């Protein structure tokens, strides 16, 4: 297998770097790629290219929406052409099974297709009731140069919930992907140039967050920072942004609850709970990591869930039948195992898993067995903290009120799910759940038109949908006087008084 060598992508071409960071496979340890460890000069060049492309209005920011949509459409075609190649890069660098990587690229392309359509019709308002001789225009303009900082769990989807929307609005962009998974981001930036998106509109600088990320977020020519990652770094970024009164969009962690009522379609709920806790090895911000199950059905539900979970197949990224892949790196695996340890120490009952997996050729990778704890109480660490691994914490409840209180007993508010055949209960509970998304009788559903984002410490702002486009726009109010101006100036200052 060839090692992929990458530089930064700046102003429509590769820009070399003296220092490199290596990415080894979390699944089998082999070297996969080398990325640039960018310095201040590289970040300045990238922001400079984005600024110039934005300020030269005809290049992109004031191009007719239809033209931008056309260019984004060509880009979509090229990504579709290269889907398999992109999926393999994604699977290998993240450690996830190839079929999920494929689905991720397909979904990213879908988001780009939707955002391209939005470029046709940036909404605005005409205000006609401010007097006969006045007209108000409320228009939306692209925000400017956007710094996008993205994580390693879904390198493409987390980027595509931002990038095509910002481009559709007319912004230009500098992306700093995770230093662990930069390959697909660099590849799609190159494809953008091939598709005719002008130089400087998309730039990518790679390297560590603490150096490259900090330089980028502090750069005065960056108008907005759009970040997906941990809550701790999100807080840091919000502080940096505040120093220069920059806009921020933050998509941070989560601790979703999946509530199963006794009157649910139990088989459907089992599917949803299973997918919810193992998808992407549990490295997911809307992971259904807490199962709240009604006491009267809990025993039999858990028996079935454990039986089904035993069939989950762990495998290498290229294993077409694998359900769960490797965790992102050794330190993260150790952290997940230490959360499992805390569950045992704090008195939860281990029903399944709880260990690292090294059998069947997985010994060189960072695999953790699907793990289920029951008798979890709200004071336990595994109930409260984001684990980001295939670990499910189960808590029983006896009433609707108790279920709602348990679900909301968290600092996060990204997503929650509930399972019931009673429509009144479904609507009541979904209204009372404090999260940006609620899934009723389903889980991890997606649609490009549906906004995505969090309450509380899960973030600020929304991605996807029309809201996702508007995040990257500024509102401008323009007053237009019709006919003769009769403003209330002091008499002595009016034109007629002077003449
Ligand atoms: O994320 P970081 P990490 C959660 C999850 C996970 C934990 C740690 O719980 O276990 O975060 O993951 C860049 N200035 N999520 O440490 O550090 C960094 O280089 C500017 C949830 O990998 O937040 C990367 O590009 N940038 C989440 C990006 O921030 C900085 C997805 C995210 O890395 C920076 C990932 C700084 N000071 C992890 N420090 C989700 N919402 O899905 C780091 N970065």
PDB file of N, CA and C in Angstrom, residues 242-297:
ATOM      1  N   UNK A 242     -14.234  35.949  20.771  1.00  0.00           N
ATOM      2  CA  UNK A 242     -14.740  37.113  21.508  1.00  0.00           C
ATOM      3  C   UNK A 242     -13.712  38.243  21.499  1.00  0.00           C
ATOM      4  N   UNK A 243     -12.418  37.897  21.539  1.00  0.00           N
ATOM      5  CA  UNK A 243     -11.359  38.927  21.564  1.00  0.00           C
ATOM      6  C   UNK A 243     -11.454  39.849  20.351  1.00  0.00           C
ATOM      7  N   UNK A 244     -11.922  39.304  19.235  1.00  0.00           N
ATOM      8  CA  UNK A 244     -11.994  40.120  18.007  1.00  0.00           C
ATOM      9  C   UNK A 244     -13.438  40.293  17.521  1.00  0.00           C
ATOM     10  N   UNK A 245     -14.388  39.954  18.383  1.00  0.00           N
ATOM     11  CA  UNK A 245     -15.811  39.995  18.035  1.00  0.00           C
ATOM     12  C   UNK A 245     -16.075  39.298  16.688  1.00  0.00           C
ATOM     13  N   UNK A 246     -15.550  38.104  16.584  1.00  0.00           N
ATOM     14  CA  UNK A 246     -15.808  37.285  15.388  1.00  0.00           C
ATOM     15  C   UNK A 246     -17.058  36.455  15.643  1.00  0.00           C
ATOM     16  N   UNK A 247     -17.744  36.117  14.563  1.00  0.00           N
ATOM     17  CA  UNK A 247     -18.874  35.182  14.694  1.00  0.00           C
ATOM     18  C   UNK A 247     -18.339  33.786  14.943  1.00  0.00           C
ATOM     19  N   UNK A 248     -19.131  32.980  15.650  1.00  0.00           N
ATOM     20  CA  UNK A 248     -18.765  31.561  15.777  1.00  0.00           C
ATOM     21  C   UNK A 248     -19.978  30.674  15.528  1.00  0.00           C
ATOM     22  N   UNK A 249     -19.709  29.516  14.978  1.00  0.00           N
ATOM     23  CA  UNK A 249     -20.685  28.431  14.917  1.00  0.00           C
ATOM     24  C   UNK A 249     -20.008  27.267  15.612  1.00  0.00           C
ATOM     25  N   UNK A 250     -20.678  26.673  16.588  1.00  0.00           N
ATOM     26  CA  UNK A 250     -20.049  25.593  17.352  1.00  0.00           C
ATOM     27  C   UNK A 250     -20.943  24.365  17.343  1.00  0.00           C
ATOM     28  N   UNK A 251     -20.380  23.257  16.889  1.00  0.00           N
ATOM     29  CA  UNK A 251     -21.100  21.977  16.947  1.00  0.00           C
ATOM     30  C   UNK A 251     -20.263  21.074  17.843  1.00  0.00           C
ATOM     31  N   UNK A 252     -20.742  20.876  19.074  1.00  0.00           N
ATOM     32  CA  UNK A 252     -19.890  20.256  20.088  1.00  0.00           C
ATOM     33  C   UNK A 252     -20.408  18.867  20.497  1.00  0.00           C
ATOM     34  N   UNK A 253     -20.076  18.476  21.691  1.00  0.00           N
ATOM     35  CA  UNK A 253     -20.384  17.108  22.103  1.00  0.00           C
ATOM     36  C   UNK A 253     -21.857  16.861  22.416  1.00  0.00           C
ATOM     37  N   UNK A 254     -22.158  15.631  22.807  1.00  0.00           N
ATOM     38  CA  UNK A 254     -23.538  15.277  23.147  1.00  0.00           C
ATOM     39  C   UNK A 254     -23.586  14.117  24.124  1.00  0.00           C
ATOM     40  N   UNK A 255     -24.772  13.867  24.639  1.00  0.00           N
ATOM     41  CA  UNK A 255     -24.979  12.723  25.538  1.00  0.00           C
ATOM     42  C   UNK A 255     -26.435  12.300  25.377  1.00  0.00           C
ATOM     43  N   UNK A 256     -26.785  11.904  24.138  1.00  0.00           N
ATOM     44  CA  UNK A 256     -28.188  11.648  23.800  1.00  0.00           C
ATOM     45  C   UNK A 256     -28.782  10.505  24.616  1.00  0.00           C
ATOM     46  N   UNK A 257     -30.058  10.659  24.935  1.00  0.00           N
ATOM     47  CA  UNK A 257     -30.819   9.575  25.564  1.00  0.00           C
ATOM     48  C   UNK A 257     -31.778   9.004  24.534  1.00  0.00           C
ATOM     49  N   UNK A 258     -31.975   7.713  24.585  1.00  0.00           N
ATOM     50  CA  UNK A 258     -32.976   7.035  23.775  1.00  0.00           C
ATOM     51  C   UNK A 258     -33.980   6.468  24.767  1.00  0.00           C
ATOM     52  N   UNK A 259     -35.237   6.979  24.735  1.00  0.00           N
ATOM     53  CA  UNK A 259     -36.220   6.560  25.735  1.00  0.00           C
ATOM     54  C   UNK A 259     -37.125   5.489  25.126  1.00  0.00           C
ATOM     55  N   UNK A 260     -37.177   4.323  25.753  1.00  0.00           N
ATOM     56  CA  UNK A 260     -38.065   3.260  25.260  1.00  0.00           C
ATOM     57  C   UNK A 260     -39.214   3.093  26.253  1.00  0.00           C
ATOM     58  N   UNK A 261     -40.437   3.461  25.795  1.00  0.00           N
ATOM     59  CA  UNK A 261     -41.618   3.270  26.637  1.00  0.00           C
ATOM     60  C   UNK A 261     -42.148   1.848  26.445  1.00  0.00           C
ATOM     61  N   UNK A 262     -42.907   1.383  27.415  1.00  0.00           N
ATOM     62  CA  UNK A 262     -43.403  -0.002  27.371  1.00  0.00           C
ATOM     63  C   UNK A 262     -44.294  -0.241  26.153  1.00  0.00           C
ATOM     64  N   UNK A 263     -44.953   0.824  25.659  1.00  0.00           N
ATOM     65  CA  UNK A 263     -45.870   0.647  24.525  1.00  0.00           C
ATOM     66  C   UNK A 263     -45.177   0.840  23.173  1.00  0.00           C
ATOM     67  N   UNK A 264     -43.862   0.761  23.137  1.00  0.00           N
ATOM     68  CA  UNK A 264     -43.129   0.952  21.864  1.00  0.00           C
ATOM     69  C   UNK A 264     -43.211  -0.299  20.997  1.00  0.00           C
ATOM     70  N   UNK A 265     -42.947  -0.133  19.716  1.00  0.00           N
ATOM     71  CA  UNK A 265     -42.704  -1.276  18.833  1.00  0.00           C
ATOM     72  C   UNK A 265     -41.298  -1.778  19.222  1.00  0.00           C
ATOM     73  N   UNK A 266     -41.266  -2.855  19.968  1.00  0.00           N
ATOM     74  CA  UNK A 266     -40.006  -3.267  20.614  1.00  0.00           C
ATOM     75  C   UNK A 266     -38.926  -3.641  19.590  1.00  0.00           C
ATOM     76  N   UNK A 267     -39.324  -4.310  18.511  1.00  0.00           N
ATOM     77  CA  UNK A 267     -38.305  -4.698  17.519  1.00  0.00           C
ATOM     78  C   UNK A 267     -37.677  -3.479  16.855  1.00  0.00           C
ATOM     79  N   UNK A 268     -38.533  -2.508  16.519  1.00  0.00           N
ATOM     80  CA  UNK A 268     -38.016  -1.282  15.900  1.00  0.00           C
ATOM     81  C   UNK A 268     -37.095  -0.561  16.878  1.00  0.00           C
ATOM     82  N   UNK A 269     -37.508  -0.511  18.131  1.00  0.00           N
ATOM     83  CA  UNK A 269     -36.687   0.174  19.151  1.00  0.00           C
ATOM     84  C   UNK A 269     -35.339  -0.528  19.308  1.00  0.00           C
ATOM     85  N   UNK A 270     -35.357  -1.860  19.292  1.00  0.00           N
ATOM     86  CA  UNK A 270     -34.085  -2.596  19.411  1.00  0.00           C
ATOM     87  C   UNK A 270     -33.129  -2.213  18.286  1.00  0.00           C
ATOM     88  N   UNK A 271     -33.663  -2.141  17.066  1.00  0.00           N
ATOM     89  CA  UNK A 271     -32.822  -1.735  15.920  1.00  0.00           C
ATOM     90  C   UNK A 271     -32.218  -0.352  16.160  1.00  0.00           C
ATOM     91  N   UNK A 272     -33.081   0.565  16.603  1.00  0.00           N
ATOM     92  CA  UNK A 272     -32.647   1.957  16.786  1.00  0.00           C
ATOM     93  C   UNK A 272     -31.611   2.099  17.891  1.00  0.00           C
ATOM     94  N   UNK A 273     -31.822   1.361  18.982  1.00  0.00           N
ATOM     95  CA  UNK A 273     -30.882   1.457  20.110  1.00  0.00           C
ATOM     96  C   UNK A 273     -29.520   0.891  19.702  1.00  0.00           C
ATOM     97  N   UNK A 274     -29.594  -0.234  18.968  1.00  0.00           N
ATOM     98  CA  UNK A 274     -28.361  -0.897  18.534  1.00  0.00           C
ATOM     99  C   UNK A 274     -27.549   0.021  17.616  1.00  0.00           C
ATOM    100  N   UNK A 275     -28.212   0.513  16.588  1.00  0.00           N
ATOM    101  CA  UNK A 275     -27.527   1.426  15.657  1.00  0.00           C
ATOM    102  C   UNK A 275     -27.017   2.654  16.411  1.00  0.00           C
ATOM    103  N   UNK A 276     -27.856   3.153  17.311  1.00  0.00           N
ATOM    104  CA  UNK A 276     -27.538   4.389  18.025  1.00  0.00           C
ATOM    105  C   UNK A 276     -26.268   4.304  18.856  1.00  0.00           C
ATOM    106  N   UNK A 277     -25.969   3.120  19.405  1.00  0.00           N
ATOM    107  CA  UNK A 277     -24.779   3.103  20.266  1.00  0.00           C
ATOM    108  C   UNK A 277     -23.531   2.564  19.585  1.00  0.00           C
ATOM    109  N   UNK A 278     -23.706   1.871  18.449  1.00  0.00           N
ATOM    110  CA  UNK A 278     -22.483   1.331  17.819  1.00  0.00           C
ATOM    111  C   UNK A 278     -22.052   2.065  16.558  1.00  0.00           C
ATOM    112  N   UNK A 279     -22.939   2.869  15.955  1.00  0.00           N
ATOM    113  CA  UNK A 279     -22.557   3.506  14.686  1.00  0.00           C
ATOM    114  C   UNK A 279     -21.266   4.310  14.862  1.00  0.00           C
ATOM    115  N   UNK A 280     -20.366   4.137  13.909  1.00  0.00           N
ATOM    116  CA  UNK A 280     -19.082   4.837  13.950  1.00  0.00           C
ATOM    117  C   UNK A 280     -18.315   4.545  15.232  1.00  0.00           C
ATOM    118  N   UNK A 281     -18.421   3.273  15.701  1.00  0.00           N
ATOM    119  CA  UNK A 281     -17.728   2.847  16.937  1.00  0.00           C
ATOM    120  C   UNK A 281     -18.156   3.675  18.141  1.00  0.00           C
ATOM    121  N   UNK A 282     -19.292   4.337  18.019  1.00  0.00           N
ATOM    122  CA  UNK A 282     -19.733   5.207  19.112  1.00  0.00           C
ATOM    123  C   UNK A 282     -19.051   6.563  19.101  1.00  0.00           C
ATOM    124  N   UNK A 283     -18.198   6.791  18.116  1.00  0.00           N
ATOM    125  CA  UNK A 283     -17.502   8.090  18.026  1.00  0.00           C
ATOM    126  C   UNK A 283     -18.410   9.050  17.269  1.00  0.00           C
ATOM    127  N   UNK A 284     -19.419   9.470  17.952  1.00  0.00           N
ATOM    128  CA  UNK A 284     -20.429  10.293  17.298  1.00  0.00           C
ATOM    129  C   UNK A 284     -21.104  11.205  18.292  1.00  0.00           C
ATOM    130  N   UNK A 285     -21.299  12.471  17.876  1.00  0.00           N
ATOM    131  CA  UNK A 285     -21.858  13.428  18.831  1.00  0.00           C
ATOM    132  C   UNK A 285     -23.324  13.141  19.163  1.00  0.00           C
ATOM    133  N   UNK A 286     -24.099  12.549  18.239  1.00  0.00           N
ATOM    134  CA  UNK A 286     -25.488  12.194  18.577  1.00  0.00           C
ATOM    135  C   UNK A 286     -25.617  10.713  18.913  1.00  0.00           C
ATOM    136  N   UNK A 287     -24.542  10.111  19.314  1.00  0.00           N
ATOM    137  CA  UNK A 287     -24.618   8.704  19.698  1.00  0.00           C
ATOM    138  C   UNK A 287     -25.697   8.511  20.776  1.00  0.00           C
ATOM    139  N   UNK A 288     -26.496   7.456  20.616  1.00  0.00           N
ATOM    140  CA  UNK A 288     -27.517   7.150  21.631  1.00  0.00           C
ATOM    141  C   UNK A 288     -26.856   6.400  22.777  1.00  0.00           C
ATOM    142  N   UNK A 289     -26.103   7.112  23.564  1.00  0.00           N
ATOM    143  CA  UNK A 289     -25.231   6.485  24.561  1.00  0.00           C
ATOM    144  C   UNK A 289     -25.953   6.174  25.870  1.00  0.00           C
ATOM    145  N   UNK A 290     -27.157   6.804  26.063  1.00  0.00           N
ATOM    146  CA  UNK A 290     -27.935   6.494  27.271  1.00  0.00           C
ATOM    147  C   UNK A 290     -29.256   5.856  26.838  1.00  0.00           C
ATOM    148  N   UNK A 291     -29.518   4.674  27.340  1.00  0.00           N
ATOM    149  CA  UNK A 291     -30.820   4.045  27.097  1.00  0.00           C
ATOM    150  C   UNK A 291     -31.651   4.190  28.372  1.00  0.00           C
ATOM    151  N   UNK A 292     -32.812   4.838  28.232  1.00  0.00           N
ATOM    152  CA  UNK A 292     -33.753   4.932  29.356  1.00  0.00           C
ATOM    153  C   UNK A 292     -34.911   4.008  28.999  1.00  0.00           C
ATOM    154  N   UNK A 293     -35.127   2.983  29.784  1.00  0.00           N
ATOM    155  CA  UNK A 293     -36.135   1.977  29.410  1.00  0.00           C
ATOM    156  C   UNK A 293     -37.149   1.812  30.542  1.00  0.00           C
ATOM    157  N   UNK A 294     -38.438   1.736  30.131  1.00  0.00           N
ATOM    158  CA  UNK A 294     -39.500   1.645  31.142  1.00  0.00           C
ATOM    159  C   UNK A 294     -39.369   0.323  31.898  1.00  0.00           C
ATOM    160  N   UNK A 295     -39.484   0.436  33.195  1.00  0.00           N
ATOM    161  CA  UNK A 295     -39.202  -0.683  34.101  1.00  0.00           C
ATOM    162  C   UNK A 295     -39.921  -1.982  33.717  1.00  0.00           C
ATOM    163  N   UNK A 296     -41.214  -1.848  33.320  1.00  0.00           N
ATOM    164  CA  UNK A 296     -42.011  -3.059  33.085  1.00  0.00           C
ATOM    165  C   UNK A 296     -41.506  -3.899  31.909  1.00  0.00           C
ATOM    166  N   UNK A 297     -40.768  -3.286  30.967  1.00  0.00           N
ATOM    167  CA  UNK A 297     -40.266  -4.074  29.823  1.00  0.00           C
ATOM    168  C   UNK A 297     -38.738  -4.202  29.847  1.00  0.00           C
TER     169      UNK A 297
END
